[in-house]
Amino acid sequence: MYGGKSWIRQMKDEGTAAAFLKIRPRDALLRRRPKTISAVWLMIKTDKRVTYRQMRTSSGIGMSQVHEILHKHLAVRKLRARWISHNLTEAQKLHRVTWCREMMQRFAGGGSYGVCDTLI
């Protein structure tokens, strides 16, 4: 009775397959998902250095689910031990472009040593 087919047949014959599947129905996991995604997002917002294990233990989900929530639903990635969003808003993109243009004008031709002043 160690083969896969005989195990399934035995469960069907005994009627335990339905009881086994009722332990954690897929519907319950899908209903819980928005709350879990919100909880993981809140953890990242409060502490950008939160780890996978901390997220897993506090939310009660597995590592693969944490990974899926972070990368597929929240679109974040770990950069220098901090969670950074992949998706920028239009205002954030515009701010970055404006800042880059200002820096290019400020340091054009190498005449300004403002970088050295801020580093020293």
Coordinates of N, CA and C in Angstrom, one line a residue:
M1 N 0.8 -1.2 0.0 CA 0.0 0.0 0.0 C 0.9 1.3 0.0
Y2 N 2.1 1.2 -0.4 CA 3.0 2.3 -0.4 C 2.9 3.1 -1.8
G3 N 2.4 2.5 -2.8 CA 2.3 3.2 -4.1 C 1.3 4.3 -4.1
G4 N 1.5 5.3 -5.0 CA 0.6 6.4 -5.0 C -0.8 6.1 -5.4
K5 N -1.0 5.2 -6.3 CA -2.4 4.9 -6.8 C -3.1 4.1 -5.7
S6 N -2.5 3.2 -5.0 CA -3.2 2.4 -3.9 C -3.5 3.3 -2.7
W7 N -2.7 4.3 -2.5 CA -2.9 5.2 -1.3 C -4.1 6.1 -1.6
I8 N -4.2 6.6 -2.9 CA -5.4 7.4 -3.3 C -6.6 6.6 -3.3
R9 N -6.5 5.3 -3.8 CA -7.7 4.4 -3.9 C -8.2 4.1 -2.4
Q10 N -7.3 3.9 -1.5 CA -7.6 3.6 -0.1 C -8.4 4.8 0.5
M11 N -7.9 6.0 0.2 CA -8.5 7.2 0.8 C -9.9 7.4 0.2
K12 N -10.1 7.1 -1.1 CA -11.4 7.2 -1.7 C -12.4 6.2 -1.1
D13 N -11.9 5.0 -1.0 CA -12.7 3.9 -0.4 C -13.2 4.2 1.0
E14 N -12.3 4.7 1.8 CA -12.6 5.0 3.2 C -13.4 6.3 3.3
G15 N -13.4 7.1 2.3 CA -14.0 8.4 2.4 C -13.2 9.5 3.2
T16 N -11.9 9.2 3.3 CA -11.1 10.2 4.1 C -10.6 11.3 3.2
A17 N -10.7 11.2 1.9 CA -10.1 12.2 1.0 C -10.8 13.5 1.2
A18 N -12.2 13.5 1.3 CA -12.9 14.7 1.6 C -12.5 15.3 2.9
A19 N -12.4 14.5 3.9 CA -12.0 15.0 5.2 C -10.6 15.6 5.2
F20 N -9.7 14.9 4.5 CA -8.3 15.4 4.4 C -8.3 16.8 3.7
L21 N -9.1 16.9 2.6 CA -9.1 18.2 1.9 C -9.7 19.3 2.7
K22 N -10.6 19.0 3.6 CA -11.3 20.1 4.4 C -10.4 20.7 5.5
I23 N -9.2 20.1 5.7 CA -8.3 20.6 6.7 C -7.9 22.1 6.4
R24 N -7.4 22.3 5.2 CA -7.1 23.7 4.7 C -7.6 23.9 3.3
P25 N -8.8 24.2 3.1 CA -9.3 24.4 1.8 C -8.6 25.6 1.1
R26 N -8.5 25.5 -0.2 CA -7.9 26.6 -1.0 C -8.7 27.9 -0.9
D27 N -10.0 27.8 -0.7 CA -10.8 29.0 -0.6 C -10.3 29.9 0.6
A28 N -10.0 29.2 1.7 CA -9.6 29.9 2.9 C -8.3 30.6 2.7
L29 N -7.4 30.0 2.0 CA -6.1 30.6 1.7 C -6.3 31.9 0.8
L30 N -7.2 31.7 -0.2 CA -7.4 32.9 -1.1 C -8.1 34.0 -0.4
R31 N -9.0 33.7 0.5 CA -9.7 34.8 1.3 C -8.8 35.5 2.2
R32 N -7.8 34.8 2.7 CA -6.9 35.4 3.7 C -5.8 36.2 3.0
R33 N -5.6 36.0 1.7 CA -4.4 36.6 1.0 C -4.4 38.1 1.1
P34 N -5.5 38.9 0.9 CA -5.4 40.3 1.0 C -4.9 40.8 2.3
K35 N -5.4 40.1 3.4 CA -5.0 40.5 4.7 C -3.5 40.2 4.9
T36 N -3.1 39.1 4.4 CA -1.7 38.7 4.5 C -0.8 39.7 3.8
I37 N -1.2 40.1 2.6 CA -0.4 41.0 1.7 C -0.3 42.4 2.5
S38 N -1.4 42.8 3.0 CA -1.4 44.1 3.8 C -0.5 44.0 5.0
A39 N -0.5 42.8 5.7 CA 0.3 42.7 6.8 C 1.8 42.7 6.5
V40 N 2.2 42.1 5.4 CA 3.6 42.1 4.9 C 4.0 43.5 4.5
W41 N 3.1 44.2 3.8 CA 3.4 45.5 3.4 C 3.6 46.4 4.6
L42 N 2.8 46.3 5.6 CA 2.9 47.1 6.8 C 4.3 46.8 7.5
M43 N 4.7 45.5 7.5 CA 6.0 45.2 8.1 C 7.1 45.8 7.4
I44 N 7.0 45.9 6.0 CA 8.1 46.5 5.2 C 8.1 48.0 5.5
K45 N 6.9 48.6 5.6 CA 6.8 50.1 5.8 C 7.4 50.5 7.1
T46 N 7.1 49.7 8.2 CA 7.6 50.0 9.5 C 9.1 49.7 9.7
D47 N 9.6 48.7 9.1 CA 11.0 48.3 9.2 C 11.5 47.8 7.9
K48 N 12.2 48.6 7.1 CA 12.7 48.1 5.8 C 13.8 47.1 5.9
R49 N 14.3 46.8 7.1 CA 15.3 45.7 7.2 C 14.7 44.4 7.7
V50 N 13.4 44.3 7.6 CA 12.8 43.0 8.1 C 13.2 41.9 7.2
T51 N 13.3 40.7 7.8 CA 13.8 39.5 7.1 C 12.6 38.6 6.7
Y52 N 12.9 37.7 5.8 CA 11.9 36.7 5.4 C 11.4 35.9 6.6
R53 N 12.3 35.5 7.5 CA 11.9 34.7 8.6 C 11.0 35.5 9.6
Q54 N 11.3 36.8 9.8 CA 10.5 37.6 10.6 C 9.1 37.7 10.0
M55 N 9.0 37.9 8.7 CA 7.7 38.0 8.0 C 6.9 36.7 8.1
R56 N 7.7 35.6 8.0 CA 7.0 34.3 8.0 C 6.4 34.0 9.4
T57 N 7.2 34.3 10.4 CA 6.7 33.9 11.8 C 5.6 34.9 12.2
S58 N 5.7 36.1 11.9 CA 4.7 37.0 12.3 C 3.4 36.9 11.5
S59 N 3.4 36.5 10.3 CA 2.2 36.4 9.5 C 1.7 35.0 9.4
G60 N 2.5 34.0 9.8 CA 2.0 32.6 9.9 C 1.9 31.9 8.5
I61 N 2.7 32.4 7.5 CA 2.7 31.8 6.2 C 4.1 31.2 5.9
G62 N 4.2 30.4 4.8 CA 5.4 29.8 4.5 C 6.4 30.7 3.7
M63 N 7.6 30.3 3.6 CA 8.6 31.1 2.9 C 8.3 31.3 1.4
S64 N 7.7 30.3 0.8 CA 7.4 30.5 -0.6 C 6.3 31.5 -0.8
Q65 N 5.3 31.5 0.1 CA 4.2 32.5 0.1 C 4.8 33.9 0.3
V66 N 5.7 34.0 1.3 CA 6.3 35.3 1.6 C 7.0 35.8 0.3
H67 N 7.8 34.9 -0.4 CA 8.5 35.3 -1.6 C 7.5 35.8 -2.7
E68 N 6.4 35.0 -2.8 CA 5.4 35.3 -3.9 C 4.8 36.7 -3.6
I69 N 4.4 36.9 -2.3 CA 3.8 38.2 -2.0 C 4.8 39.4 -2.2
L70 N 6.0 39.2 -1.8 CA 7.0 40.3 -2.0 C 7.3 40.6 -3.5
H71 N 7.5 39.6 -4.3 CA 7.9 39.8 -5.6 C 6.8 39.9 -6.7
K72 N 5.7 39.2 -6.5 CA 4.6 39.3 -7.5 C 3.6 40.3 -7.1
H73 N 3.2 40.4 -5.8 CA 2.1 41.3 -5.4 C 2.6 42.7 -5.0
L74 N 3.7 42.7 -4.3 CA 4.1 44.0 -3.8 C 5.2 44.6 -4.7
A75 N 5.8 43.8 -5.6 CA 6.9 44.2 -6.5 C 8.0 45.0 -5.8
V76 N 8.6 44.3 -4.8 CA 9.7 44.9 -4.1 C 10.9 43.9 -4.2
R77 N 12.1 44.4 -4.0 CA 13.3 43.6 -4.0 C 14.2 44.1 -2.9
K78 N 15.1 43.2 -2.5 CA 16.0 43.5 -1.4 C 17.2 44.2 -2.0
L79 N 17.6 45.4 -1.5 CA 18.7 46.1 -2.0 C 19.5 46.6 -0.8
R80 N 20.7 46.2 -0.6 CA 21.5 46.6 0.6 C 20.7 46.4 1.9
A81 N 20.2 45.2 2.0 CA 19.4 44.8 3.2 C 18.2 45.7 3.5
R82 N 17.6 46.3 2.5 CA 16.4 47.1 2.6 C 15.5 46.7 1.5
W83 N 14.2 46.7 1.7 CA 13.2 46.4 0.7 C 12.9 47.7 -0.1
I84 N 13.1 47.7 -1.4 CA 12.9 48.8 -2.3 C 11.8 48.5 -3.3
S85 N 11.0 49.4 -3.5 CA 9.9 49.2 -4.5 C 10.4 49.2 -5.9
H86 N 9.9 48.3 -6.7 CA 10.2 48.3 -8.2 C 9.5 49.4 -8.9
N87 N 8.2 49.6 -8.5 CA 7.3 50.5 -9.3 C 7.4 51.9 -8.7
L88 N 7.8 52.8 -9.5 CA 7.8 54.2 -9.0 C 6.6 54.9 -9.6
T89 N 6.1 55.9 -8.8 CA 4.9 56.7 -9.3 C 5.5 57.7 -10.3
E90 N 4.6 58.3 -11.0 CA 5.0 59.3 -12.0 C 5.7 60.5 -11.3
A91 N 5.2 60.9 -10.1 CA 5.9 62.0 -9.4 C 7.3 61.6 -9.0
Q92 N 7.5 60.4 -8.5 CA 8.8 59.9 -8.1 C 9.8 59.9 -9.3
K93 N 9.3 59.4 -10.5 CA 10.1 59.4 -11.7 C 10.5 60.8 -12.1
L94 N 9.5 61.7 -12.1 CA 9.8 63.1 -12.4 C 10.8 63.8 -11.5
H95 N 10.7 63.5 -10.2 CA 11.6 64.0 -9.2 C 13.1 63.5 -9.5
R96 N 13.2 62.2 -9.8 CA 14.5 61.7 -10.1 C 15.1 62.3 -11.3
V97 N 14.3 62.5 -12.4 CA 14.8 63.1 -13.6 C 15.2 64.5 -13.4
T98 N 14.4 65.3 -12.6 CA 14.8 66.7 -12.3 C 16.0 66.8 -11.5
W99 N 16.2 65.9 -10.5 CA 17.4 65.9 -9.7 C 18.6 65.6 -10.5
C100 N 18.5 64.6 -11.4 CA 19.7 64.2 -12.3 C 20.1 65.4 -13.2
R101 N 19.1 66.0 -13.8 CA 19.4 67.2 -14.6 C 20.1 68.3 -13.9
E102 N 19.6 68.6 -12.6 CA 20.2 69.6 -11.8 C 21.7 69.2 -11.5
M103 N 21.9 68.0 -11.2 CA 23.3 67.6 -10.9 C 24.2 67.6 -12.1
M104 N 23.6 67.3 -13.3 CA 24.4 67.4 -14.5 C 24.8 68.8 -14.9
Q105 N 23.9 69.8 -14.6 CA 24.2 71.2 -14.8 C 25.2 71.7 -13.8
R106 N 25.0 71.2 -12.6 CA 25.9 71.7 -11.5 C 27.3 71.3 -11.7
F107 N 27.5 70.0 -12.2 CA 28.8 69.5 -12.3 C 29.3 69.4 -13.7
A108 N 28.7 70.1 -14.6 CA 29.1 70.0 -16.0 C 30.5 70.6 -16.2
G109 N 31.4 69.9 -16.9 CA 32.7 70.4 -17.1 C 33.7 70.1 -16.0
G110 N 33.2 69.6 -14.9 CA 34.1 69.3 -13.8 C 34.6 70.5 -13.0
G111 N 33.9 71.7 -13.2 CA 34.3 72.9 -12.5 C 33.9 73.0 -11.1
S112 N 32.9 72.2 -10.6 CA 32.5 72.3 -9.3 C 33.0 71.1 -8.5
Y113 N 33.4 71.4 -7.2 CA 33.8 70.3 -6.3 C 32.8 70.1 -5.2
G114 N 31.6 70.3 -5.5 CA 30.5 70.2 -4.5 C 30.5 68.7 -3.9
V115 N 30.8 67.8 -4.8 CA 30.8 66.4 -4.3 C 31.8 66.2 -3.2
C116 N 33.0 66.7 -3.5 CA 34.1 66.6 -2.5 C 33.7 67.3 -1.2
D117 N 33.0 68.4 -1.3 CA 32.6 69.2 -0.1 C 31.6 68.4 0.7
T118 N 30.7 67.6 0.1 CA 29.8 66.9 0.8 C 30.4 65.6 1.4
L119 N 31.4 65.0 0.8 CA 32.0 63.8 1.3 C 33.0 64.0 2.4
I120 N 33.6 65.2 2.4 CA 34.6 65.5 3.4 C 34.0 66.0 4.7

